[in-house]
Short mmCIF file of C-alpha atoms in Angstrom, two decimals:
data_model
loop_
_atom_site.label_atom_id
_atom_site.label_comp_id
_atom_site.label_asym_id
_atom_site.label_seq_id
_atom_site.Cartn_x
_atom_site.Cartn_y
_atom_site.Cartn_z
CA MET A 20 119.98 116.91 97.96
CA GLN A 21 120.83 115.50 101.40
CA ALA A 22 117.44 113.62 101.48
CA ILE A 23 118.03 112.26 97.95
CA ARG A 24 121.52 111.03 98.99
CA VAL A 25 120.01 109.38 102.08
CA VAL A 26 117.51 107.60 99.92
CA PHE A 27 120.10 106.54 97.45
CA LEU A 28 122.34 105.09 100.16
CA LEU A 29 119.36 103.18 101.71
CA VAL A 30 118.44 101.80 98.38
CA LEU A 31 122.02 100.88 97.64
CA ALA A 32 122.29 99.21 101.05
CA ALA A 33 119.27 97.24 100.18
CA LEU A 34 120.51 96.10 96.79
CA SER A 35 123.89 95.15 98.29
CA THR A 36 122.45 92.88 100.98
CA GLY A 37 119.61 91.48 98.83
CA CYS A 38 116.59 93.55 98.12
CA GLY A 39 114.20 90.73 98.75
CA TYR A 40 112.07 91.43 95.65
CA ASN A 41 111.82 87.93 94.58
CA THR A 42 111.05 86.70 98.14
CA LEU A 43 108.23 89.23 98.42
CA GLN A 44 106.74 88.22 95.15
CA SER A 45 106.97 84.46 96.06
CA GLN A 46 105.48 84.92 99.45
CA ASP A 47 102.82 87.21 98.12
CA GLU A 48 101.78 84.32 95.77
CA GLN A 49 101.74 81.93 98.57
CA VAL A 50 99.40 84.10 100.64
CA LYS A 51 96.99 84.38 97.70
CA SER A 52 97.15 80.56 97.26
CA ALA A 53 96.45 79.97 100.86
CA TRP A 54 93.66 82.44 100.96
CA SER A 55 91.99 80.84 97.92
CA GLU A 56 91.92 77.55 99.68
CA VAL A 57 90.47 79.21 102.84
CA LEU A 58 87.62 80.78 100.69
CA ASN A 59 87.12 77.41 98.98
CA GLN A 60 86.55 75.43 102.17
CA TYR A 61 84.31 78.18 103.73
CA GLN A 62 82.22 78.20 100.57
CA ARG A 63 82.06 74.44 100.71
CA ARG A 64 80.61 74.65 104.35
CA ALA A 65 78.25 77.42 103.20
CA ASP A 66 76.91 75.07 100.42
CA LEU A 67 76.36 72.27 102.99
CA VAL A 68 74.29 74.39 105.41
CA PRO A 69 71.05 74.49 103.30
CA ASN A 70 71.11 70.71 102.97
CA LEU A 71 71.76 70.24 106.69
CA VAL A 72 69.02 72.60 107.71
CA ASN A 73 66.45 70.87 105.27
CA THR A 74 67.51 67.44 106.52
CA VAL A 75 67.05 68.13 110.18
CA LYS A 76 64.27 70.75 110.34
CA GLY A 77 61.53 68.03 110.05
CA ALA A 78 62.89 66.24 113.20
CA VAL A 79 63.66 69.26 115.28
CA GLN A 80 60.66 71.64 114.50
CA SER A 81 60.62 72.69 118.13
CA GLU A 82 64.19 74.11 117.66
CA LYS A 83 63.06 76.80 115.18
CA ASP A 84 65.10 79.59 116.72
CA ILE A 85 68.40 77.57 116.32
CA LEU A 86 67.63 76.64 112.67
CA ASP A 87 66.79 80.21 111.95
CA SER A 88 70.11 81.39 113.54
CA VAL A 89 72.03 79.02 111.28
CA VAL A 90 70.19 80.27 108.14
CA ASN A 91 70.66 83.92 109.05
CA ALA A 92 74.29 83.42 109.98
CA ARG A 93 74.89 81.66 106.62
CA ALA A 94 73.11 84.60 104.80
CA LYS A 95 75.34 87.13 106.68
CA ALA A 96 78.50 85.13 105.96
CA THR A 97 77.75 84.72 102.20
CA SER A 98 76.67 88.34 101.78
CA ILE A 99 80.32 89.55 102.12
CA GLN A 100 81.98 89.35 98.83
CA ALA A 101 85.18 87.32 99.47
CA THR A 102 87.43 88.66 96.82
CA PRO A 103 91.25 88.33 96.66
CA GLU A 104 91.52 91.96 97.57
CA LEU A 105 89.84 91.29 100.91
CA ILE A 106 93.23 90.21 102.42
CA ASN A 107 94.45 93.72 101.69
CA ASP A 108 91.79 95.50 103.61
CA PRO A 109 92.07 94.80 107.31
CA ALA A 110 88.52 96.21 108.14
CA ALA A 111 86.88 94.10 105.61
CA PHE A 112 88.89 91.08 106.50
CA GLN A 113 87.68 91.47 110.12
CA LYS A 114 84.04 91.84 109.13
CA TRP A 115 84.32 88.77 107.10
CA GLN A 116 86.01 86.73 109.79
CA ALA A 117 83.37 87.83 112.41
CA ALA A 118 80.58 86.65 110.03
CA GLN A 119 82.31 83.26 109.60
CA GLY A 120 82.71 83.03 113.40
CA GLU A 121 78.86 83.59 113.82
CA LEU A 122 78.16 80.78 111.38
CA SER A 123 80.69 78.47 113.23
CA SER A 124 78.90 79.23 116.51
CA ALA A 125 75.45 78.72 115.09
CA LEU A 126 76.48 75.37 113.58
CA SER A 127 77.96 74.36 116.88
CA ARG A 128 74.68 75.16 118.67
CA LEU A 129 72.77 73.15 116.09
CA MET A 130 74.95 70.19 116.46
CA VAL A 131 74.53 70.20 120.20
CA VAL A 132 70.73 70.34 119.69
CA VAL A 133 70.48 67.53 117.14
CA GLU A 134 72.27 65.14 119.38
CA ARG A 135 68.98 64.97 121.42
CA TYR A 136 67.12 63.58 118.49
CA PRO A 137 68.26 59.91 117.86
CA ASP A 138 65.68 59.52 115.09
CA LEU A 139 67.94 61.73 112.91
CA LYS A 140 70.25 58.83 112.31
CA SER A 141 67.56 57.02 110.37
CA ILE A 142 67.02 59.93 107.89
CA SER A 143 68.26 59.05 104.49
CA GLY A 144 71.57 60.91 103.66
CA PHE A 145 71.96 62.27 107.17
CA ASP A 146 75.13 60.29 107.96
CA ASP A 147 76.68 61.33 104.64
CA LEU A 148 75.88 64.99 105.34
CA ARG A 149 77.33 64.78 108.70
CA ALA A 150 80.62 63.20 107.44
CA GLN A 151 80.93 65.89 104.69
CA LEU A 152 80.36 68.68 107.33
CA GLU A 153 82.95 67.15 109.66
CA GLY A 154 85.36 66.70 106.84
CA THR A 155 84.86 70.30 105.67
CA GLU A 156 85.45 71.73 109.13
CA ASN A 157 88.60 69.80 109.32
CA ARG A 158 89.76 71.19 105.88
CA ILE A 159 88.88 74.64 107.09
CA ALA A 160 91.16 74.21 110.06
CA VAL A 161 94.13 73.04 107.92
CA ALA A 162 93.45 75.91 105.31
CA ARG A 163 93.36 78.47 108.09
CA LYS A 164 96.61 77.26 109.55
CA ARG A 165 98.30 77.36 106.23
CA TYR A 166 97.08 80.87 105.66
CA ILE A 167 98.22 82.03 109.17
CA ASP A 168 101.70 80.64 108.51
CA THR A 169 102.12 82.17 105.00
CA VAL A 170 100.87 85.58 106.23
CA GLN A 171 103.18 85.52 109.20
CA ALA A 172 106.22 84.77 106.97
CA TYR A 173 105.18 87.48 104.39
CA ASN A 174 104.52 90.07 107.10
CA THR A 175 107.96 89.28 108.60
CA THR A 176 109.54 90.03 105.31
CA VAL A 177 107.58 93.21 104.84
CA ARG A 178 108.67 94.49 108.28
CA SER A 179 112.22 93.34 108.32
CA PHE A 180 115.32 95.54 107.14
CA PRO A 181 116.32 95.85 104.34
CA THR A 182 113.44 94.02 102.59
CA ASN A 183 111.01 96.62 104.14
CA LEU A 184 112.58 99.14 101.88
CA THR A 185 111.71 97.20 98.75
CA ALA A 186 108.28 96.47 100.16
CA LYS A 187 107.68 100.19 100.49
CA MET A 188 109.10 100.91 96.95
CA PHE A 189 106.72 98.46 95.41
CA GLY A 190 103.71 98.95 97.53
CA HIS A 191 103.84 95.82 99.67
CA LYS A 192 101.92 96.19 102.93
CA VAL A 193 101.32 93.97 105.92
CA LYS A 194 98.30 91.70 105.43
CA PRO A 195 95.59 91.08 107.96
CA ASN A 196 95.58 87.65 109.60
CA PHE A 197 93.13 85.71 111.69
CA SER A 198 92.87 87.26 115.10
CA VAL A 199 94.49 85.45 118.04
CA GLU A 200 91.69 86.29 120.27
CA ASN A 201 89.45 83.17 120.75
CA GLU A 202 91.36 81.62 117.88
CA ALA A 203 91.16 78.07 119.44
CA GLU A 204 87.50 78.34 119.93
CA ILE A 205 86.57 79.70 116.40
CA SER A 206 88.68 77.06 114.65
CA ARG A 207 87.46 74.11 116.66
CA PRO A 208 85.25 72.04 114.37
CA PRO A 209 81.57 71.80 115.52
CA SER A 210 80.78 68.55 117.34
CA VAL A 211 79.09 66.16 115.01
CA ASP A 212 78.98 63.01 117.05
CA PHE A 213 75.46 61.70 117.04
CA GLY A 214 76.18 58.64 118.89
CA THR A 215 74.48 57.55 122.16
CA PRO A 216 75.58 59.89 124.86
CA PRO A 217 77.81 58.23 127.50
CA ALA A 218 76.09 56.89 130.50
CA THR A 219 76.38 59.05 133.62
CA THR A 220 77.57 57.63 136.92
CA PRO A 221 74.84 57.92 139.57
CA PRO A 222 75.77 60.14 142.47
CA ARG A 223 77.29 58.26 145.42
CA ILE A 224 75.14 58.21 148.59
CA GLU A 225 77.27 58.36 151.72
CA SER A 226 76.19 56.11 154.43
CA THR A 227 74.97 57.83 157.55
CA GLY A 228 74.69 54.73 159.71
#
């Protein structure tokens, strides 16, 4: 009886100060919406990768290892089924994030390599593909930031009293977020500047006379 009374008092306290049910529902929907946009932008990038590889492979045949790493990273990233439920499974979310990070790194290495091949700029459609990739990476950064912000707000509500009581009552749990570790590096768009590298300043020779 004592336990029932305690639970009743806690519920009553939550109701009297605002149970936060509507806030939880609203923030949960915001998280789902932000997550959908994240997936949309990552899928857009994945769709661009085959065209990118096919466009540059003729000009950079000697860089087969780099091209293979991009293809393999894309295959791994797209092999993980990115369902809405993924944001409720921390382990699966971490695995998906790691796969996307590998693809980001592979693309970054490829972008560095292709800068050494100026003939690529004359290939039909290359400039357009470059612009699409750059724009997609920027949209990914924006989508990730929105997701991070919405999850932080939702998780704060789930953990805070008295809304944490409502969250437990209706099965709301803390959602995984993009890891802080190496966040700046992972979210930085790959360099897609295929312009002429800046001239280097020759070393200064000190006079010994």
